[in-house]
Amino acid sequence: DAETPLVVAGLRKTYKDGFVAVDGVDFRVERGQVVGLLGPNGAGKTTTLRTLMGLLQPTSGSLTVFGHQVTPGAPVLSRLGALVEGPGLLPHLSGVDNLRLFWRATGRPIEEAHLDEVIKIADLGERIHRKVRTYSHGMKQRVAIAQAMLGLPELLVLDEPTDGLDPPQIAEMRRVLHEYARDGRAVLVSSHLLAEVEQTCTHVVVMSRGRVVGAGEVADVIGTGTGARLEDAFL
Ligand code: ATP
């Protein structure tokens, strides 16, 4: 329906060589949630995110963003902000100039108040005026995420945003993602590390070998009792 950020229904993706990377996946992302798509390497997370971005054509099934079905090549939905590739920031420019440059490329006018709001949500502070080459990995990661947040899309999709971050940076990322999901927005992130999802997300969808093997609130799915099922997923 038009109010739900994401509904994935019966999604399948078979690659040209016949390999079934995503094998009938169903899950939803609701407003206010920070959802972690969790699974070991090869589980099918990136394939799922790439079909969501319209970069890959699903073999069957559908992805529906606020009631609009995603189709490859269709104009990217303005309500969806995505960061799939790693940070592509220009090191000799400041963080804020990188944001301006990125935004200009979308052809939309730059409003300083809007830029300030995104800088505040992403908790970039005064450091945003220093050159990117002086930033820590965590700061670079948050500037790249701020790029995806420009325009305040109601569904923000990030591939492995916590990859390579240390515990304080992960705690920072949690604050940023939770702040973003307030006011009815939603976030979908992938990760191959259970601890990262546990520390940053409200909900989790566990994938293994192209299928969903568990989903729900982080405390229920990752908490005690379901350990055996999760271990299965990670074998
Ligand atoms: P990772 O964390 O390593 O990215 P993932 O969960 O995101 O893992 P995918 O990248 O979606 O998993 O890959 C799922 C499976 O599909 C893997 O076994 C991969 O080898 C395979 N695969 C990915 N792209 C292709 C392709 N273009 N052709 C054939 N097989 C592919």
PDB file of C-alpha atoms and ligand atoms in Angstrom:
ATOM      1  CA  ASP A   1       0.000   0.000   0.000  1.00  0.00           C
ATOM      2  CA  ALA A   2       0.969   3.610  -0.485  1.00  0.00           C
ATOM      3  CA  GLU A   3       1.954   4.106   3.160  1.00  0.00           C
ATOM      4  CA  THR A   4       4.418   1.212   3.439  1.00  0.00           C
ATOM      5  CA  PRO A   5       8.069   2.050   2.668  1.00  0.00           C
ATOM      6  CA  LEU A   6       8.877  -1.399   1.264  1.00  0.00           C
ATOM      7  CA  VAL A   7       7.114  -4.679   0.539  1.00  0.00           C
ATOM      8  CA  VAL A   8       9.232  -7.454  -0.988  1.00  0.00           C
ATOM      9  CA  ALA A   9       7.055 -10.321  -2.238  1.00  0.00           C
ATOM     10  CA  GLY A  10       8.227 -13.626  -3.665  1.00  0.00           C
ATOM     11  CA  LEU A  11      11.454 -12.096  -4.943  1.00  0.00           C
ATOM     12  CA  ARG A  12      13.617 -14.445  -7.014  1.00  0.00           C
ATOM     13  CA  LYS A  13      16.788 -13.701  -8.934  1.00  0.00           C
ATOM     14  CA  THR A  14      18.521 -16.273 -11.077  1.00  0.00           C
ATOM     15  CA  TYR A  15      21.769 -15.185 -12.710  1.00  0.00           C
ATOM     16  CA  LYS A  16      22.612 -16.026 -16.332  1.00  0.00           C
ATOM     17  CA  ASP A  17      24.686 -19.024 -15.277  1.00  0.00           C
ATOM     18  CA  GLY A  18      21.555 -20.458 -13.625  1.00  0.00           C
ATOM     19  CA  PHE A  19      22.670 -19.646 -10.086  1.00  0.00           C
ATOM     20  CA  VAL A  20      19.691 -18.819  -7.845  1.00  0.00           C
ATOM     21  CA  ALA A  21      20.977 -15.936  -5.695  1.00  0.00           C
ATOM     22  CA  VAL A  22      17.574 -14.944  -4.247  1.00  0.00           C
ATOM     23  CA  ASP A  23      15.073 -17.743  -3.870  1.00  0.00           C
ATOM     24  CA  GLY A  24      11.612 -16.458  -2.934  1.00  0.00           C
ATOM     25  CA  VAL A  25      12.170 -13.664  -0.435  1.00  0.00           C
ATOM     26  CA  ASP A  26       9.367 -11.894   1.440  1.00  0.00           C
ATOM     27  CA  PHE A  27       9.770  -9.072   3.951  1.00  0.00           C
ATOM     28  CA  ARG A  28       8.474  -5.601   4.791  1.00  0.00           C
ATOM     29  CA  VAL A  29       9.961  -2.373   6.062  1.00  0.00           C
ATOM     30  CA  GLU A  30       7.585  -0.142   8.032  1.00  0.00           C
ATOM     31  CA  ARG A  31       7.891   3.555   8.852  1.00  0.00           C
ATOM     32  CA  GLY A  32      10.055   4.268  11.883  1.00  0.00           C
ATOM     33  CA  GLN A  33      12.057   1.040  11.512  1.00  0.00           C
ATOM     34  CA  VAL A  34      15.791   0.586  10.997  1.00  0.00           C
ATOM     35  CA  VAL A  35      15.861  -2.845   9.358  1.00  0.00           C
ATOM     36  CA  GLY A  36      19.033  -4.907   9.061  1.00  0.00           C
ATOM     37  CA  LEU A  37      19.299  -7.365   6.174  1.00  0.00           C
ATOM     38  CA  LEU A  38      21.658  -9.833   7.804  1.00  0.00           C
ATOM     39  CA  GLY A  39      23.436 -12.828   6.310  1.00  0.00           C
ATOM     40  CA  PRO A  40      26.828 -14.307   5.530  1.00  0.00           C
ATOM     41  CA  ASN A  41      28.657 -13.537   2.286  1.00  0.00           C
ATOM     42  CA  GLY A  42      26.716 -14.913  -0.649  1.00  0.00           C
ATOM     43  CA  ALA A  43      23.351 -14.950   1.177  1.00  0.00           C
ATOM     44  CA  GLY A  44      21.810 -12.710  -1.486  1.00  0.00           C
ATOM     45  CA  LYS A  45      21.742  -9.353   0.346  1.00  0.00           C
ATOM     46  CA  THR A  46      23.470  -7.315  -2.349  1.00  0.00           C
ATOM     47  CA  THR A  47      21.375  -8.936  -5.080  1.00  0.00           C
ATOM     48  CA  THR A  48      18.224  -7.972  -3.137  1.00  0.00           C
ATOM     49  CA  LEU A  49      19.415  -4.376  -2.665  1.00  0.00           C
ATOM     50  CA  ARG A  50      20.436  -4.059  -6.320  1.00  0.00           C
ATOM     51  CA  THR A  51      16.988  -5.173  -7.501  1.00  0.00           C
ATOM     52  CA  LEU A  52      15.491  -2.637  -5.070  1.00  0.00           C
ATOM     53  CA  MET A  53      17.632   0.068  -6.663  1.00  0.00           C
ATOM     54  CA  GLY A  54      16.380  -0.919 -10.111  1.00  0.00           C
ATOM     55  CA  LEU A  55      19.883  -2.014 -11.141  1.00  0.00           C
ATOM     56  CA  LEU A  56      18.865  -5.641 -11.669  1.00  0.00           C
ATOM     57  CA  GLN A  57      15.701  -7.146 -13.114  1.00  0.00           C
ATOM     58  CA  PRO A  58      14.098  -9.686 -10.754  1.00  0.00           C
ATOM     59  CA  THR A  59      13.453 -13.096 -12.309  1.00  0.00           C
ATOM     60  CA  SER A  60      10.077 -13.069 -10.545  1.00  0.00           C
ATOM     61  CA  GLY A  61       8.355 -11.443  -7.594  1.00  0.00           C
ATOM     62  CA  SER A  62       8.118  -7.775  -6.788  1.00  0.00           C
ATOM     63  CA  LEU A  63       9.493  -4.898  -4.748  1.00  0.00           C
ATOM     64  CA  THR A  64       7.007  -2.165  -3.918  1.00  0.00           C
ATOM     65  CA  VAL A  65       8.112   1.202  -2.510  1.00  0.00           C
ATOM     66  CA  PHE A  66       5.218   3.276  -1.125  1.00  0.00           C
ATOM     67  CA  GLY A  67       2.850   1.484  -3.454  1.00  0.00           C
ATOM     68  CA  HIS A  68       5.023   1.858  -6.565  1.00  0.00           C
ATOM     69  CA  GLN A  69       6.526  -1.280  -8.051  1.00  0.00           C
ATOM     70  CA  VAL A  70      10.253  -0.966  -8.758  1.00  0.00           C
ATOM     71  CA  THR A  71      11.182  -1.614 -12.382  1.00  0.00           C
ATOM     72  CA  PRO A  72      14.676  -1.414 -13.859  1.00  0.00           C
ATOM     73  CA  GLY A  73      15.321   1.663 -15.938  1.00  0.00           C
ATOM     74  CA  ALA A  74      12.302   3.504 -14.543  1.00  0.00           C
ATOM     75  CA  PRO A  75      13.085   6.913 -13.057  1.00  0.00           C
ATOM     76  CA  VAL A  76      14.609   6.360  -9.635  1.00  0.00           C
ATOM     77  CA  LEU A  77      11.900   6.888  -7.077  1.00  0.00           C
ATOM     78  CA  SER A  78      12.474  10.199  -5.341  1.00  0.00           C
ATOM     79  CA  ARG A  79      11.290   8.653  -2.081  1.00  0.00           C
ATOM     80  CA  LEU A  80      14.172   6.177  -2.104  1.00  0.00           C
ATOM     81  CA  GLY A  81      17.735   7.197  -1.269  1.00  0.00           C
ATOM     82  CA  ALA A  82      20.407   4.623  -1.874  1.00  0.00           C
ATOM     83  CA  LEU A  83      24.060   4.104  -1.278  1.00  0.00           C
ATOM     84  CA  VAL A  84      25.309   0.815  -2.654  1.00  0.00           C
ATOM     85  CA  GLU A  85      28.838   1.557  -3.717  1.00  0.00           C
ATOM     86  CA  GLY A  86      31.527   2.580  -1.261  1.00  0.00           C
ATOM     87  CA  PRO A  87      32.292   6.229  -0.523  1.00  0.00           C
ATOM     88  CA  GLY A  88      33.275   8.087  -3.673  1.00  0.00           C
ATOM     89  CA  LEU A  89      34.267  11.349  -1.986  1.00  0.00           C
ATOM     90  CA  LEU A  90      36.757  13.835  -3.404  1.00  0.00           C
ATOM     91  CA  PRO A  91      39.539  14.014  -0.771  1.00  0.00           C
ATOM     92  CA  HIS A  92      40.774  17.524  -1.597  1.00  0.00           C
ATOM     93  CA  LEU A  93      37.329  19.084  -1.074  1.00  0.00           C
ATOM     94  CA  SER A  94      35.539  19.646   2.222  1.00  0.00           C
ATOM     95  CA  GLY A  95      32.710  17.326   3.224  1.00  0.00           C
ATOM     96  CA  VAL A  96      30.126  20.041   2.662  1.00  0.00           C
ATOM     97  CA  ASP A  97      31.475  20.781  -0.834  1.00  0.00           C
ATOM     98  CA  ASN A  98      31.249  17.070  -1.616  1.00  0.00           C
ATOM     99  CA  LEU A  99      27.594  17.182  -0.545  1.00  0.00           C
ATOM    100  CA  ARG A 100      26.949  20.285  -2.682  1.00  0.00           C
ATOM    101  CA  LEU A 101      28.631  18.686  -5.707  1.00  0.00           C
ATOM    102  CA  PHE A 102      26.642  15.477  -5.304  1.00  0.00           C
ATOM    103  CA  TRP A 103      23.380  17.366  -4.932  1.00  0.00           C
ATOM    104  CA  ARG A 104      24.079  19.593  -7.932  1.00  0.00           C
ATOM    105  CA  ALA A 105      24.491  16.420 -10.044  1.00  0.00           C
ATOM    106  CA  THR A 106      20.858  15.542  -9.287  1.00  0.00           C
ATOM    107  CA  GLY A 107      19.831  18.813 -10.934  1.00  0.00           C
ATOM    108  CA  ARG A 108      17.915  20.045  -7.915  1.00  0.00           C
ATOM    109  CA  PRO A 109      18.567  23.494  -6.399  1.00  0.00           C
ATOM    110  CA  ILE A 110      20.734  23.589  -3.295  1.00  0.00           C
ATOM    111  CA  GLU A 111      18.979  24.951  -0.248  1.00  0.00           C
ATOM    112  CA  GLU A 112      21.410  25.736   2.551  1.00  0.00           C
ATOM    113  CA  ALA A 113      18.764  25.097   5.233  1.00  0.00           C
ATOM    114  CA  HIS A 114      18.227  21.612   3.835  1.00  0.00           C
ATOM    115  CA  LEU A 115      21.959  20.947   3.706  1.00  0.00           C
ATOM    116  CA  ASP A 116      22.223  22.077   7.337  1.00  0.00           C
ATOM    117  CA  GLU A 117      19.433  19.711   8.345  1.00  0.00           C
ATOM    118  CA  VAL A 118      21.131  16.705   6.730  1.00  0.00           C
ATOM    119  CA  ILE A 119      24.477  17.677   8.296  1.00  0.00           C
ATOM    120  CA  LYS A 120      22.719  17.766  11.676  1.00  0.00           C
ATOM    121  CA  ILE A 121      20.976  14.384  11.242  1.00  0.00           C
ATOM    122  CA  ALA A 122      24.227  12.750  10.086  1.00  0.00           C
ATOM    123  CA  ASP A 123      25.965  14.377  13.086  1.00  0.00           C
ATOM    124  CA  LEU A 124      28.801  15.777  10.984  1.00  0.00           C
ATOM    125  CA  GLY A 125      29.331  18.983  12.976  1.00  0.00           C
ATOM    126  CA  GLU A 126      31.976  21.593  12.198  1.00  0.00           C
ATOM    127  CA  ARG A 127      34.296  18.924  10.746  1.00  0.00           C
ATOM    128  CA  ILE A 128      32.158  19.035   7.596  1.00  0.00           C
ATOM    129  CA  HIS A 129      34.102  22.195   6.608  1.00  0.00           C
ATOM    130  CA  ARG A 130      37.480  20.422   6.736  1.00  0.00           C
ATOM    131  CA  LYS A 131      38.930  18.542   3.796  1.00  0.00           C
ATOM    132  CA  VAL A 132      37.753  14.951   3.387  1.00  0.00           C
ATOM    133  CA  ARG A 133      41.353  13.673   3.372  1.00  0.00           C
ATOM    134  CA  THR A 134      41.599  14.592   7.086  1.00  0.00           C
ATOM    135  CA  TYR A 135      38.552  12.466   8.023  1.00  0.00           C
ATOM    136  CA  SER A 136      38.444   9.165   9.894  1.00  0.00           C
ATOM    137  CA  HIS A 137      36.888   6.168   8.119  1.00  0.00           C
ATOM    138  CA  GLY A 138      33.734   6.620  10.225  1.00  0.00           C
ATOM    139  CA  MET A 139      33.421  10.292   9.284  1.00  0.00           C
ATOM    140  CA  LYS A 140      33.886   9.497   5.571  1.00  0.00           C
ATOM    141  CA  GLN A 141      31.231   6.813   5.874  1.00  0.00           C
ATOM    142  CA  ARG A 142      28.788   9.291   7.441  1.00  0.00           C
ATOM    143  CA  VAL A 143      29.431  11.909   4.738  1.00  0.00           C
ATOM    144  CA  ALA A 144      28.705   9.263   2.089  1.00  0.00           C
ATOM    145  CA  ILE A 145      25.527   8.363   3.962  1.00  0.00           C
ATOM    146  CA  ALA A 146      24.611  12.057   4.177  1.00  0.00           C
ATOM    147  CA  GLN A 147      24.800  12.097   0.348  1.00  0.00           C
ATOM    148  CA  ALA A 148      22.138   9.372   0.255  1.00  0.00           C
ATOM    149  CA  MET A 149      20.093  11.386   2.792  1.00  0.00           C
ATOM    150  CA  LEU A 150      19.990  14.539   0.632  1.00  0.00           C
ATOM    151  CA  GLY A 151      16.393  15.232  -0.265  1.00  0.00           C
ATOM    152  CA  LEU A 152      15.380  13.307   2.866  1.00  0.00           C
ATOM    153  CA  PRO A 153      14.070  10.229   1.015  1.00  0.00           C
ATOM    154  CA  GLU A 154      11.477   8.390   3.083  1.00  0.00           C
ATOM    155  CA  LEU A 155      13.262   5.067   2.546  1.00  0.00           C
ATOM    156  CA  LEU A 156      17.046   5.110   2.923  1.00  0.00           C
ATOM    157  CA  VAL A 157      18.916   2.032   1.656  1.00  0.00           C
ATOM    158  CA  LEU A 158      22.552   1.424   2.607  1.00  0.00           C
ATOM    159  CA  ASP A 159      24.816  -1.518   1.709  1.00  0.00           C
ATOM    160  CA  GLU A 160      27.112  -2.440   4.624  1.00  0.00           C
ATOM    161  CA  PRO A 161      27.263   1.054   6.221  1.00  0.00           C
ATOM    162  CA  THR A 162      28.961  -0.277   9.359  1.00  0.00           C
ATOM    163  CA  ASP A 163      31.654  -2.209   7.492  1.00  0.00           C
ATOM    164  CA  GLY A 164      35.073  -1.466   8.977  1.00  0.00           C
ATOM    165  CA  LEU A 165      33.799   0.805  11.756  1.00  0.00           C
ATOM    166  CA  ASP A 166      35.078   0.539  15.332  1.00  0.00           C
ATOM    167  CA  PRO A 167      32.633   0.253  18.278  1.00  0.00           C
ATOM    168  CA  PRO A 168      32.345   4.030  18.996  1.00  0.00           C
ATOM    169  CA  GLN A 169      31.722   4.671  15.279  1.00  0.00           C
ATOM    170  CA  ILE A 170      29.059   1.925  15.253  1.00  0.00           C
ATOM    171  CA  ALA A 171      27.368   3.571  18.245  1.00  0.00           C
ATOM    172  CA  GLU A 172      27.467   6.856  16.323  1.00  0.00           C
ATOM    173  CA  MET A 173      25.952   5.155  13.276  1.00  0.00           C
ATOM    174  CA  ARG A 174      23.147   3.800  15.463  1.00  0.00           C
ATOM    175  CA  ARG A 175      22.274   7.328  16.617  1.00  0.00           C
ATOM    176  CA  VAL A 176      22.329   8.642  13.049  1.00  0.00           C
ATOM    177  CA  LEU A 177      20.152   5.851  11.596  1.00  0.00           C
ATOM    178  CA  HIS A 178      17.659   5.989  14.469  1.00  0.00           C
ATOM    179  CA  GLU A 179      17.474   9.776  14.183  1.00  0.00           C
ATOM    180  CA  TYR A 180      16.818   9.409  10.452  1.00  0.00           C
ATOM    181  CA  ALA A 181      14.008   6.858  10.947  1.00  0.00           C
ATOM    182  CA  ARG A 182      12.152   9.125  13.355  1.00  0.00           C
ATOM    183  CA  ASP A 183       9.284  11.167  11.921  1.00  0.00           C
ATOM    184  CA  GLY A 184       8.057   8.217   9.888  1.00  0.00           C
ATOM    185  CA  ARG A 185      11.037   7.631   7.632  1.00  0.00           C
ATOM    186  CA  ALA A 186      12.585   4.148   7.331  1.00  0.00           C
ATOM    187  CA  VAL A 187      16.065   2.676   6.849  1.00  0.00           C
ATOM    188  CA  LEU A 188      17.189  -0.633   5.303  1.00  0.00           C
ATOM    189  CA  VAL A 189      20.842  -1.634   5.785  1.00  0.00           C
ATOM    190  CA  SER A 190      22.737  -4.809   4.936  1.00  0.00           C
ATOM    191  CA  SER A 191      25.403  -6.404   7.090  1.00  0.00           C
ATOM    192  CA  HIS A 192      27.156  -9.744   7.410  1.00  0.00           C
ATOM    193  CA  LEU A 193      27.840  -9.217  11.113  1.00  0.00           C
ATOM    194  CA  LEU A 194      25.189 -10.104  13.661  1.00  0.00           C
ATOM    195  CA  ALA A 195      26.711  -7.797  16.305  1.00  0.00           C
ATOM    196  CA  GLU A 196      26.509  -4.783  13.970  1.00  0.00           C
ATOM    197  CA  VAL A 197      22.817  -5.372  13.253  1.00  0.00           C
ATOM    198  CA  GLU A 198      22.155  -5.981  16.947  1.00  0.00           C
ATOM    199  CA  GLN A 199      23.792  -2.645  17.786  1.00  0.00           C
ATOM    200  CA  THR A 200      22.307  -0.469  15.034  1.00  0.00           C
ATOM    201  CA  CYS A 201      18.878  -1.819  13.998  1.00  0.00           C
ATOM    202  CA  THR A 202      15.357  -2.064  15.428  1.00  0.00           C
ATOM    203  CA  HIS A 203      14.368  -4.997  13.192  1.00  0.00           C
ATOM    204  CA  VAL A 204      16.219  -7.734  11.335  1.00  0.00           C
ATOM    205  CA  VAL A 205      15.651  -9.953   8.302  1.00  0.00           C
ATOM    206  CA  VAL A 206      18.055 -12.898   8.331  1.00  0.00           C
ATOM    207  CA  MET A 207      19.006 -14.316   4.930  1.00  0.00           C
ATOM    208  CA  SER A 208      20.818 -17.523   4.180  1.00  0.00           C
ATOM    209  CA  ARG A 209      21.408 -19.085   0.771  1.00  0.00           C
ATOM    210  CA  GLY A 210      18.904 -16.806  -0.921  1.00  0.00           C
ATOM    211  CA  ARG A 211      16.091 -17.315   1.598  1.00  0.00           C
ATOM    212  CA  VAL A 212      14.721 -15.520   4.654  1.00  0.00           C
ATOM    213  CA  VAL A 213      15.298 -17.726   7.705  1.00  0.00           C
ATOM    214  CA  GLY A 214      14.166 -15.302  10.407  1.00  0.00           C
ATOM    215  CA  ALA A 215      12.626 -11.854  10.749  1.00  0.00           C
ATOM    216  CA  GLY A 216      11.290  -9.576  13.449  1.00  0.00           C
ATOM    217  CA  GLU A 217      12.405  -7.247  16.191  1.00  0.00           C
ATOM    218  CA  VAL A 218      16.126  -7.478  16.871  1.00  0.00           C
ATOM    219  CA  ALA A 219      15.584  -8.498  20.508  1.00  0.00           C
ATOM    220  CA  ASP A 220      13.257 -11.363  19.486  1.00  0.00           C
ATOM    221  CA  VAL A 221      15.260 -12.707  16.543  1.00  0.00           C
ATOM    222  CA  ILE A 222      18.788 -12.282  17.874  1.00  0.00           C
ATOM    223  CA  GLY A 223      17.865 -12.940  21.522  1.00  0.00           C
ATOM    224  CA  THR A 224      18.180 -16.321  23.215  1.00  0.00           C
ATOM    225  CA  GLY A 225      16.141 -19.228  21.941  1.00  0.00           C
ATOM    226  CA  THR A 226      16.641 -18.595  18.256  1.00  0.00           C
ATOM    227  CA  GLY A 227      20.397 -19.041  18.426  1.00  0.00           C
ATOM    228  CA  ALA A 228      20.301 -22.446  16.782  1.00  0.00           C
ATOM    229  CA  ARG A 229      18.367 -21.145  13.803  1.00  0.00           C
ATOM    230  CA  LEU A 230      20.782 -18.249  13.399  1.00  0.00           C
ATOM    231  CA  GLU A 231      23.777 -20.535  13.658  1.00  0.00           C
ATOM    232  CA  ASP A 232      22.261 -22.569  10.835  1.00  0.00           C
ATOM    233  CA  ALA A 233      22.097 -19.431   8.742  1.00  0.00           C
ATOM    234  CA  PHE A 234      25.741 -18.678   9.297  1.00  0.00           C
ATOM    235  CA  LEU A 235      27.084 -22.143   8.526  1.00  0.00           C
TER     236      LEU A 235
HETATM  237  P1  ATP B   1      28.214 -10.263   0.030  1.00  0.00           P
HETATM  238  O1  ATP B   1      28.139  -9.813   1.444  1.00  0.00           O
HETATM  239  O2  ATP B   1      29.422 -11.066  -0.294  1.00  0.00           O
HETATM  240  O3  ATP B   1      27.942  -9.183  -0.976  1.00  0.00           O
HETATM  241  P2  ATP B   1      25.552 -11.088  -0.409  1.00  0.00           P
HETATM  242  O4  ATP B   1      24.698 -11.675   0.654  1.00  0.00           O
HETATM  243  O5  ATP B   1      25.345  -9.660  -0.684  1.00  0.00           O
HETATM  244  O6  ATP B   1      27.048 -11.329  -0.094  1.00  0.00           O
HETATM  245  P3  ATP B   1      25.173 -11.498  -3.199  1.00  0.00           P
HETATM  246  O7  ATP B   1      26.260 -10.561  -3.553  1.00  0.00           O
HETATM  247  O8  ATP B   1      23.765 -11.093  -3.421  1.00  0.00           O
HETATM  248  O9  ATP B   1      25.312 -11.963  -1.679  1.00  0.00           O
HETATM  249  O10 ATP B   1      25.463 -12.848  -3.950  1.00  0.00           O
HETATM  250  C1  ATP B   1      24.638 -13.987  -3.799  1.00  0.00           C
HETATM  251  C2  ATP B   1      25.198 -15.101  -4.650  1.00  0.00           C
HETATM  252  O11 ATP B   1      25.019 -14.791  -6.035  1.00  0.00           O
HETATM  253  C3  ATP B   1      26.678 -15.338  -4.435  1.00  0.00           C
HETATM  254  O12 ATP B   1      26.899 -16.741  -4.340  1.00  0.00           O
HETATM  255  C4  ATP B   1      27.314 -14.781  -5.702  1.00  0.00           C
HETATM  256  O13 ATP B   1      28.459 -15.526  -6.061  1.00  0.00           O
HETATM  257  C5  ATP B   1      26.234 -14.938  -6.737  1.00  0.00           C
HETATM  258  N1  ATP B   1      26.321 -13.904  -7.781  1.00  0.00           N
HETATM  259  C6  ATP B   1      26.346 -12.566  -7.580  1.00  0.00           C
HETATM  260  N2  ATP B   1      26.396 -11.898  -8.747  1.00  0.00           N
HETATM  261  C7  ATP B   1      26.412 -12.846  -9.722  1.00  0.00           C
HETATM  262  C8  ATP B   1      26.449 -12.816 -11.164  1.00  0.00           C
HETATM  263  N3  ATP B   1      26.487 -11.658 -11.822  1.00  0.00           N
HETATM  264  N4  ATP B   1      26.441 -14.001 -11.813  1.00  0.00           N
HETATM  265  C9  ATP B   1      26.386 -15.163 -11.142  1.00  0.00           C
HETATM  266  N5  ATP B   1      26.338 -15.277  -9.801  1.00  0.00           N
HETATM  267  C10 ATP B   1      26.353 -14.137  -9.088  1.00  0.00           C
END
